[in-house]
Amino acid sequence: MTRNVAITVNGTERRASVEPRLLLVHFLRENAGLTGTHIGCETSLCGACTVLMDGRAVKSCTVLAVQADGRQVTTVEGLASGDQLHPIQEGFWEEHGLQCGFCTPGMIMCSHDLLGHNSNPSDGEIREALNGNICRCTGYQNIVAAVKNAARKMSKPIAARAGAR
Amino acid sequence: MLPKFSHVRPSSLRQAVQQLASSGSHVHAGGTDLLGCLRDGVFGAEKIVSITGIGELRGINSREDGAVRIGALTTLSEVATSPLIAQNYALLAQAAAAAASPQLRNQGTIGGNLCQRPRCWYFRGDFQCLRKGGDTCFAINGENEFHCVFGGSRCYIVHPSDTAPALVALDARAHIRGPLGMRVVPLGSFFVLPALDLARENVLRSGEIITHISLPPLAPGSISSYRKVRARGSWDFALAGLALALKLTGRRVDWSRVVLSGVAPIPWRSSETEKVLLGRDLNPRTLREAADAATRGAEPLSQNGYKVELVRGIVEESLRAIMESHPETPSERT
């Protein structure tokens, strides 16, 4: 038996008829065609599948699509506006905050949650906030640097950021 | 892929209780533990009853009598960051912040944290163990370094929750709605030892839902803390932990609650330690005696004897930190 859901993904409402056991991560990748959200462990351990649900980071392998019915979901594809990368994406780019890149979407989405309630986190706070995200390349130093870079950018007005390019 | 189940999302408690009446039904709140159990085949489900549409189960409020009510659907993140909780019940905020990872705290609820199933790898794994209806506890002669040192009998799980020992130390009560109406159970009697029942870890009967937790006001000037020791630097279950609440005059203990996590199938209240502390000044000798009392009766398995020393250490350390931050008791004049 399927259930009808209406999930707003990156600002666009998507309606579908889904099995109750369908995970949000599969809904995003297969129904919505958004493959930026990665499937790593599928057991809520690695954090690669992190997305925002109503603004807070959650692991989309541990959310049913029916749980997200009526809610706002943001994936990594929803961050950039046109060609303009989000400051967190810029931070990862500039600080080489990725190696193989598999964990990166989850790292970025979890950092987004952190910077939403702590605009100037310390190294320790960044590491604590990202402790549910695993990077098997172990590039954690640069990931922390990337989040700090993003925090600096995001604390400046947008016009000043553009002018600095 | 998860096994198949049907899914309902009732909008009232009454409907939810009705939906749960059929066998094979399970409550679904944050789902962080439930989905793992279904995926691993720890138990099956015919029907998932999502309670997230029931508004009255949300939120943290203070009541006129000074008590605080926490709705069962309140997330661990909300508990950890609530100013009302931080100001009045520091150990609960600390315990909620010490649980899981940020994403799981955003999703997992306080009600679910109390009802989560044990993490024993035989229970979670492909073993027909005693708790799953088999006839053997594989931990007894197997890999038991993370198992219990208190309260085990036949089965040697530990209770995985961090918030549960904090709530026991705060004399919190669980408000439960079921087919027969409401009932209220002190958290201190909510959890069930294996000797009493092997199939469940708490007193919830089929069809019952925790609606909220109530916390009585702590006496003014009370101190509380939660200390958790993990095998990793962050994000792990407790090897051992201590939920501590004290009321002091100077360094003299007028009242205390000492509850251990990670070492027993239930949050393990050490009344022996509380007796040692009562009426005594916190000094090196009291600390040593309290730490000894906390380990009394421990029965380690072949690989978890270290937990006994951990308990001794965290009790002594936590009490010392409190002692050092409080002035000596003024000598009484005659």
Coordinates of C-alpha atoms in Angstrom, one line a residue:
Chain A
M1 CA 0.0 0.0 0.0
T2 CA 1.5 3.4 -1.0
R3 CA 1.0 6.8 0.6
N4 CA 0.8 10.2 -1.1
V5 CA 3.4 12.7 0.1
A6 CA 4.2 16.3 -0.8
I7 CA 7.7 17.2 0.1
T8 CA 9.2 20.6 -0.6
V9 CA 12.8 20.0 -1.9
N10 CA 14.9 23.0 -2.4
G11 CA 11.8 25.2 -2.7
T12 CA 10.0 23.0 -5.2
E13 CA 7.1 20.9 -4.0
R14 CA 7.3 17.3 -5.1
R15 CA 4.3 15.0 -5.0
A16 CA 4.6 11.3 -5.2
S17 CA 3.0 8.0 -4.1
V18 CA 5.5 6.1 -2.1
E19 CA 5.9 2.9 -0.1
P20 CA 6.0 3.7 3.7
R21 CA 9.4 1.9 3.9
L22 CA 11.0 4.3 1.3
L23 CA 13.8 6.2 2.9
L24 CA 14.1 10.0 2.3
V25 CA 17.5 9.5 0.8
H26 CA 16.1 7.2 -1.9
F27 CA 13.2 9.6 -2.5
L28 CA 15.7 12.4 -3.1
R29 CA 18.0 10.4 -5.4
E30 CA 15.4 8.3 -7.3
N31 CA 12.2 10.2 -7.3
A32 CA 13.6 13.7 -7.3
G33 CA 16.7 12.9 -9.3
L34 CA 19.0 14.8 -6.9
T35 CA 22.0 12.6 -6.5
G36 CA 24.1 15.1 -4.6
T37 CA 23.0 13.4 -1.4
H38 CA 25.1 10.3 -1.0
I39 CA 24.3 6.9 0.4
G40 CA 27.2 5.8 2.6
C41 CA 26.5 3.3 5.4
E42 CA 22.7 3.5 5.3
T43 CA 22.8 2.9 9.1
S44 CA 22.9 6.5 10.4
L45 CA 26.6 6.3 11.2
C46 CA 28.6 8.0 8.4
G47 CA 26.6 11.3 7.8
A48 CA 27.1 11.3 4.0
C49 CA 23.3 11.5 3.5
T50 CA 22.9 14.6 5.7
V51 CA 20.2 17.0 4.5
L52 CA 18.3 19.8 6.2
M53 CA 14.7 19.1 7.3
D54 CA 13.0 22.3 8.3
G55 CA 16.4 23.8 8.6
R56 CA 18.0 21.2 10.9
A57 CA 20.6 18.6 9.8
V58 CA 19.2 15.0 9.8
K59 CA 20.5 11.8 8.3
S60 CA 18.2 11.0 5.3
C61 CA 18.9 7.3 5.5
T62 CA 17.1 7.3 8.9
V63 CA 14.1 9.3 7.8
L64 CA 11.2 7.8 6.0
A65 CA 9.9 9.7 3.0
V66 CA 6.5 9.7 4.7
Q67 CA 8.1 11.4 7.7
A68 CA 9.1 14.3 5.5
D69 CA 5.6 14.7 4.2
G70 CA 4.7 18.4 4.4
R71 CA 8.2 19.5 5.4
Q72 CA 10.9 21.5 3.8
V73 CA 14.0 19.6 2.8
T74 CA 17.2 21.2 1.6
T75 CA 19.9 19.2 -0.2
V76 CA 23.4 20.3 -1.4
E77 CA 21.9 21.2 -4.8
G78 CA 19.8 23.8 -3.0
L79 CA 22.6 25.9 -1.7
A80 CA 24.1 27.7 -4.8
S81 CA 22.2 30.4 -6.5
G82 CA 22.9 30.0 -10.2
D83 CA 26.6 30.0 -10.7
Q84 CA 27.2 31.7 -7.4
L85 CA 28.3 29.0 -4.9
H86 CA 27.2 29.2 -1.3
P87 CA 29.9 30.5 1.0
I88 CA 30.2 27.1 2.6
Q89 CA 30.8 25.5 -0.8
E90 CA 33.4 28.3 -1.5
G91 CA 35.0 27.5 1.8
F92 CA 35.4 23.8 0.9
W93 CA 36.7 24.8 -2.6
E94 CA 39.2 27.3 -1.3
E95 CA 40.6 25.4 1.6
H96 CA 40.7 22.0 -0.2
G97 CA 38.1 20.7 2.2
L98 CA 37.7 17.5 0.2
Q99 CA 39.7 14.7 -1.3
C100 CA 37.5 12.0 -2.8
G101 CA 34.5 14.2 -2.1
F102 CA 32.1 11.4 -1.1
C103 CA 31.5 12.8 2.4
T104 CA 31.4 16.5 1.2
P105 CA 27.7 17.0 0.7
G106 CA 27.0 15.7 4.2
M107 CA 29.8 17.8 5.7
I108 CA 28.5 20.9 3.9
M109 CA 24.9 20.4 5.1
C110 CA 25.9 19.7 8.6
S111 CA 28.1 22.8 8.6
H112 CA 25.1 24.8 7.3
D113 CA 23.2 23.7 10.5
L114 CA 26.1 24.7 12.7
L115 CA 26.7 28.1 11.1
G116 CA 22.9 28.8 11.4
H117 CA 23.1 29.0 15.2
N118 CA 26.8 29.7 15.7
S119 CA 28.3 32.3 13.3
N120 CA 31.8 32.1 14.7
P121 CA 32.5 28.6 15.9
S122 CA 35.9 27.5 17.4
D123 CA 37.8 24.6 16.0
G124 CA 36.5 22.5 18.9
E125 CA 32.9 23.5 18.2
I126 CA 33.3 22.6 14.5
R127 CA 34.7 19.2 15.3
E128 CA 31.9 18.6 17.8
A129 CA 29.3 19.7 15.3
L130 CA 30.7 17.4 12.6
N131 CA 31.3 14.4 14.8
G132 CA 28.4 12.5 13.1
N133 CA 30.2 12.8 9.7
I134 CA 33.0 10.5 8.7
C135 CA 35.7 11.4 6.1
R136 CA 37.5 8.2 5.2
C137 CA 40.2 10.2 3.5
T138 CA 40.7 11.7 7.0
G139 CA 40.9 15.2 5.6
Y140 CA 39.5 16.7 8.8
Q141 CA 42.1 19.6 9.2
N142 CA 41.0 21.1 5.9
I143 CA 37.3 20.5 6.6
V144 CA 37.7 22.5 9.8
A145 CA 39.5 25.2 7.9
A146 CA 36.8 25.2 5.2
V147 CA 34.1 25.8 7.8
K148 CA 36.1 28.6 9.4
N149 CA 36.6 30.2 6.0
A150 CA 32.8 30.0 5.4
A151 CA 32.1 31.5 8.8
R152 CA 34.3 34.5 7.9
K153 CA 32.6 35.0 4.6
M154 CA 29.1 34.6 6.0
S155 CA 29.7 37.2 8.7
K156 CA 30.4 39.8 5.9
P157 CA 27.6 41.5 4.0
I158 CA 27.1 39.9 0.5
A159 CA 28.0 43.1 -1.3
A160 CA 31.4 43.2 0.5
R161 CA 32.0 39.6 -0.5
A162 CA 31.3 40.2 -4.1
G163 CA 33.5 43.3 -4.1
A164 CA 36.4 41.3 -2.7
R165 CA 36.6 39.0 -5.7
Chain B
M1 CA 15.7 -1.9 2.0
L2 CA 13.5 -2.1 5.0
P3 CA 11.0 -4.9 5.3
K4 CA 7.4 -3.9 4.3
F5 CA 5.0 -2.3 6.8
S6 CA 2.0 -0.1 6.8
H7 CA 2.1 3.4 8.1
V8 CA -0.5 5.6 9.9
R9 CA -0.2 9.1 11.3
P10 CA -3.1 9.7 13.7
S11 CA -3.7 13.3 14.8
S12 CA -4.9 12.6 18.3
L13 CA -3.6 10.5 21.2
R14 CA -6.9 8.6 21.4
Q15 CA -6.5 7.5 17.7
A16 CA -2.9 6.6 18.2
V17 CA -3.7 4.3 21.2
Q18 CA -6.5 2.7 19.1
Q19 CA -4.1 2.2 16.2
L20 CA -1.5 0.6 18.5
A21 CA -4.1 -2.0 19.7
S22 CA -3.3 -4.4 16.8
S23 CA -0.4 -6.7 17.2
G24 CA 2.8 -6.0 15.4
S25 CA 2.3 -2.2 15.8
H26 CA 5.1 0.1 16.8
V27 CA 5.3 3.7 17.9
H28 CA 7.3 5.9 15.5
A29 CA 8.6 9.2 16.7
G30 CA 12.1 10.3 15.5
G31 CA 12.7 6.8 14.3
T32 CA 16.5 6.8 14.8
D33 CA 16.3 3.6 16.9
L34 CA 13.2 2.0 15.3
L35 CA 14.5 2.1 11.7
G36 CA 17.8 0.5 12.8
C37 CA 16.0 -2.3 14.6
L38 CA 13.8 -3.0 11.6
R39 CA 16.7 -2.9 9.2
D40 CA 18.7 -5.3 11.4
G41 CA 15.7 -7.6 11.9
V42 CA 15.8 -7.1 15.7
F43 CA 12.0 -7.2 15.5
G44 CA 9.5 -7.0 12.8
A45 CA 6.6 -4.5 12.3
E46 CA 3.3 -4.9 10.6
K47 CA 2.3 -1.3 11.2
I48 CA 4.2 1.9 12.1
V49 CA 2.1 4.4 14.1
S50 CA 3.7 7.8 13.7
I51 CA 2.9 10.1 16.6
T52 CA 4.6 13.2 15.1
G53 CA 1.2 14.7 14.2
I54 CA 0.1 15.0 17.8
G55 CA 0.8 18.6 18.8
E56 CA 0.2 18.1 22.5
L57 CA 3.3 15.8 22.7
R58 CA 5.7 18.7 21.9
G59 CA 7.4 21.5 23.8
I60 CA 9.0 22.4 27.1
N61 CA 6.9 24.4 29.5
S62 CA 7.2 25.5 33.1
R63 CA 4.2 25.1 35.3
E64 CA 2.8 27.2 38.1
D65 CA 3.9 24.8 40.8
G66 CA 7.5 25.2 39.6
A67 CA 7.6 21.8 37.8
V68 CA 8.7 21.6 34.2
R69 CA 7.0 19.5 31.6
I70 CA 8.8 18.1 28.6
G71 CA 6.7 16.7 25.8
A72 CA 7.8 13.2 24.6
L73 CA 8.4 14.5 21.0
T74 CA 10.8 17.2 22.2
T75 CA 14.1 16.5 20.4
L76 CA 17.3 15.9 22.2
S77 CA 18.7 19.0 20.5
E78 CA 15.8 21.0 22.0
V79 CA 16.4 19.6 25.5
A80 CA 20.2 20.2 25.2
T81 CA 19.7 23.9 24.2
S82 CA 16.6 24.9 26.2
P83 CA 17.5 27.8 28.6
L84 CA 14.8 26.6 30.9
I85 CA 16.5 23.1 31.2
A86 CA 20.0 24.5 31.4
Q87 CA 19.1 26.9 34.2
N88 CA 17.2 24.4 36.3
Y89 CA 18.5 21.0 35.4
A90 CA 22.0 21.3 34.1
L91 CA 22.7 17.6 34.2
L92 CA 19.8 16.9 31.8
A93 CA 21.0 19.5 29.3
Q94 CA 24.5 17.9 29.6
A95 CA 23.2 14.4 29.2
A96 CA 21.1 15.3 26.1
A97 CA 24.1 17.1 24.5
A98 CA 26.3 14.0 25.2
A99 CA 23.9 11.6 23.3
A100 CA 24.6 10.5 19.8
S101 CA 25.6 13.0 17.0
P102 CA 24.1 16.4 16.1
Q103 CA 21.9 14.9 13.3
L104 CA 20.5 12.2 15.5
R105 CA 19.9 14.7 18.3
N106 CA 17.9 16.9 15.8
Q107 CA 15.7 13.9 15.0
G108 CA 15.7 11.7 18.1
T109 CA 13.2 12.5 20.9
I110 CA 13.4 12.4 24.6
G111 CA 10.5 9.8 24.7
G112 CA 12.3 7.6 22.2
N113 CA 15.6 8.0 24.1
L114 CA 14.0 6.4 27.1
C115 CA 12.5 3.6 25.0
Q116 CA 15.4 2.7 22.8
R117 CA 16.4 -1.0 22.6
P118 CA 19.8 -2.2 24.0
R119 CA 22.9 -2.0 21.9
C120 CA 24.3 -5.4 22.8
W121 CA 25.9 -6.7 19.6
Y122 CA 24.4 -10.2 20.1
F123 CA 20.9 -8.7 20.5
R124 CA 21.4 -6.4 17.4
G125 CA 23.3 -9.0 15.4
D126 CA 22.2 -12.3 13.8
F127 CA 22.0 -14.2 17.1
Q128 CA 18.9 -15.8 18.5
C129 CA 19.7 -14.6 22.0
L130 CA 17.7 -14.9 25.2
R131 CA 16.2 -11.4 24.8
K132 CA 15.0 -12.3 21.3
G133 CA 13.3 -15.5 22.5
G134 CA 16.3 -17.9 22.3
D135 CA 17.8 -19.8 25.1
T136 CA 21.4 -18.4 25.4
C137 CA 22.9 -15.1 26.4
F138 CA 26.0 -15.1 24.2
A139 CA 27.7 -12.4 26.1
I140 CA 28.3 -14.6 29.1
N141 CA 31.0 -16.6 27.4
G142 CA 31.5 -14.2 24.5
E143 CA 32.7 -10.7 23.8
N144 CA 31.5 -8.8 26.8
E145 CA 33.7 -5.8 27.3
F146 CA 30.7 -3.4 26.9
H147 CA 28.2 -5.4 29.0
C148 CA 26.9 -4.7 32.5
V149 CA 28.7 -5.1 35.8
F150 CA 25.6 -4.5 37.9
G151 CA 22.1 -5.9 37.8
G152 CA 22.7 -8.6 35.2
S153 CA 21.1 -12.0 35.5
R154 CA 20.6 -14.4 32.5
C155 CA 21.0 -11.3 30.2
Y156 CA 23.8 -8.7 30.5
I157 CA 22.8 -5.7 28.5
V158 CA 23.4 -2.1 29.5
H159 CA 20.8 0.6 29.1
P160 CA 22.1 2.8 26.4
S161 CA 20.4 6.1 27.3
D162 CA 22.2 9.2 28.7
T163 CA 19.0 11.1 29.5
A164 CA 17.5 8.2 31.5
P165 CA 20.0 8.4 34.4
A166 CA 19.7 12.2 34.4
L167 CA 15.9 11.9 34.7
V168 CA 16.1 9.3 37.5
A169 CA 18.5 11.6 39.4
L170 CA 16.0 14.4 39.0
D171 CA 13.1 12.3 40.4
A172 CA 11.3 12.8 37.0
R173 CA 8.0 11.1 36.2
A174 CA 6.8 9.6 33.0
H175 CA 3.2 10.3 32.0
I176 CA 1.8 7.4 30.0
R177 CA -1.3 7.1 27.9
G178 CA -2.7 3.7 27.1
P179 CA -5.9 1.8 26.4
L180 CA -6.9 2.1 30.1
G181 CA -6.2 5.8 30.3
M182 CA -3.4 7.8 31.9
R183 CA -0.9 6.6 34.4
V184 CA 2.2 8.2 36.0
V185 CA 5.4 6.2 36.7
P186 CA 8.5 7.7 38.5
L187 CA 11.5 7.2 36.2
G188 CA 13.1 5.4 39.1
S189 CA 10.6 2.5 38.6
F190 CA 10.2 2.8 34.9
F191 CA 13.0 0.5 33.8
V192 CA 12.9 -3.3 34.2
L193 CA 15.8 -5.6 35.1
P194 CA 16.3 -8.9 33.1
A195 CA 15.5 -10.8 36.3
L196 CA 11.9 -9.4 36.1
D197 CA 11.3 -9.6 32.4
L198 CA 13.7 -10.5 29.5
A199 CA 11.5 -9.2 26.7
R200 CA 11.4 -5.6 27.6
E201 CA 13.5 -2.9 29.2
N202 CA 10.7 -0.8 30.7
V203 CA 7.2 -1.0 32.2
L204 CA 5.3 0.2 29.0
R205 CA 2.6 -2.3 28.0
S206 CA 1.5 -2.9 24.5
G207 CA -0.4 0.1 23.2
E208 CA 1.1 2.6 25.7
I209 CA 2.8 5.9 24.7
I210 CA 4.8 8.3 26.9
T211 CA 3.1 11.6 26.5
H212 CA 5.5 13.8 28.6
I213 CA 8.0 13.9 31.4
S214 CA 7.5 16.0 34.4
L215 CA 10.4 17.3 36.5
P216 CA 9.8 18.6 40.1
P217 CA 11.7 21.8 41.0
L218 CA 15.2 21.1 42.4
A219 CA 15.8 22.8 45.8
P220 CA 17.4 26.2 45.3
G221 CA 21.2 26.0 45.2
S222 CA 21.3 22.4 44.0
I223 CA 24.1 21.4 41.8
S224 CA 24.0 18.7 39.1
S225 CA 26.3 17.3 36.5
Y226 CA 26.5 14.5 34.0
R227 CA 29.9 12.9 33.2
K228 CA 30.2 10.4 30.4
V229 CA 33.2 8.3 29.6
R230 CA 33.4 6.9 26.0
A231 CA 35.9 4.7 24.1
R232 CA 36.1 7.5 21.5
G233 CA 36.6 11.2 21.9
S234 CA 33.0 11.9 20.9
W235 CA 29.8 10.3 19.6
D236 CA 29.6 6.9 21.3
F237 CA 27.6 5.2 24.0
A238 CA 28.8 5.4 27.5
L239 CA 31.3 2.9 28.8
A240 CA 30.3 4.4 32.2
G241 CA 28.6 7.6 33.2
L242 CA 27.4 9.4 36.3
A243 CA 24.3 11.6 36.8
L244 CA 24.9 13.5 40.0
A245 CA 22.6 15.9 41.8
L246 CA 23.5 17.4 45.2
K247 CA 22.3 20.0 47.7
L248 CA 25.1 21.3 49.8
T249 CA 25.6 23.6 52.8
G250 CA 29.2 24.7 52.4
R251 CA 30.7 21.3 51.7
R252 CA 28.2 19.3 53.7
V253 CA 25.8 17.1 51.7
D254 CA 22.2 17.6 52.6
W255 CA 20.7 15.6 49.8
S256 CA 22.1 13.6 46.8
R257 CA 21.2 11.5 43.9
V258 CA 23.8 9.2 42.4
V259 CA 22.8 7.4 39.2
L260 CA 25.2 5.4 37.0
S261 CA 24.9 4.9 33.2
G262 CA 26.5 2.3 30.9
V263 CA 27.0 -0.3 33.6
A264 CA 23.6 -1.9 34.2
P265 CA 20.5 -3.0 32.3
I266 CA 18.7 0.0 33.8
P267 CA 20.0 3.4 35.0
W268 CA 21.7 2.3 38.2
R269 CA 20.9 4.3 41.3
S270 CA 23.5 3.8 44.0
S271 CA 21.6 4.4 47.3
E272 CA 24.7 3.1 49.1
T273 CA 26.7 6.1 47.8
E274 CA 23.9 8.5 48.7
K275 CA 23.9 7.0 52.3
V276 CA 27.7 7.6 52.6
L277 CA 27.3 11.2 51.4
L278 CA 24.3 12.2 53.5
G279 CA 25.3 14.7 56.3
R280 CA 29.0 14.4 55.6
D281 CA 31.4 17.0 54.4
L282 CA 33.0 16.5 51.0
N283 CA 36.6 15.8 51.8
P284 CA 39.1 13.3 50.5
R285 CA 38.0 10.6 52.8
T286 CA 34.3 11.0 52.0
L287 CA 35.1 10.9 48.3
R288 CA 37.0 7.7 48.7
E289 CA 34.3 6.1 50.7
A290 CA 31.6 7.3 48.2
A291 CA 33.6 5.8 45.3
D292 CA 34.0 2.5 47.1
A293 CA 30.3 2.4 47.9
A294 CA 29.4 3.0 44.2
T295 CA 31.4 -0.1 43.2
R296 CA 30.1 -2.4 45.9
G297 CA 28.2 -5.4 44.6
A298 CA 29.7 -5.2 41.1
E299 CA 30.0 -8.5 39.3
P300 CA 32.1 -8.0 36.2
L301 CA 32.2 -10.5 33.4
S302 CA 35.5 -11.8 31.8
Q303 CA 36.3 -8.6 29.8
N304 CA 34.6 -5.7 31.6
G305 CA 36.3 -5.4 35.0
Y306 CA 37.6 -2.0 33.9
K307 CA 34.1 -0.6 34.3
V308 CA 34.4 -1.1 38.1
E309 CA 37.5 1.1 38.2
L310 CA 35.8 3.6 35.8
V311 CA 32.9 3.9 38.2
R312 CA 35.3 4.4 41.1
G313 CA 37.1 7.1 39.2
I314 CA 34.2 9.1 37.8
V315 CA 32.4 9.2 41.2
E316 CA 35.6 10.4 43.0
E317 CA 36.4 12.9 40.2
S318 CA 33.0 14.4 39.9
L319 CA 32.6 14.8 43.6
R320 CA 36.1 16.3 43.9
A321 CA 35.2 18.9 41.2
I322 CA 32.2 19.9 43.2
M323 CA 34.2 20.0 46.5
E324 CA 36.8 22.2 45.0
S325 CA 34.3 24.7 43.7
H326 CA 32.6 25.1 47.1
P327 CA 34.0 26.8 50.2
E328 CA 34.5 24.7 53.3
T329 CA 31.5 24.4 55.6
P330 CA 31.6 27.2 58.2
S331 CA 32.2 25.7 61.6
E332 CA 29.1 25.8 63.7
R333 CA 29.2 28.1 66.7
T334 CA 28.1 26.9 70.1

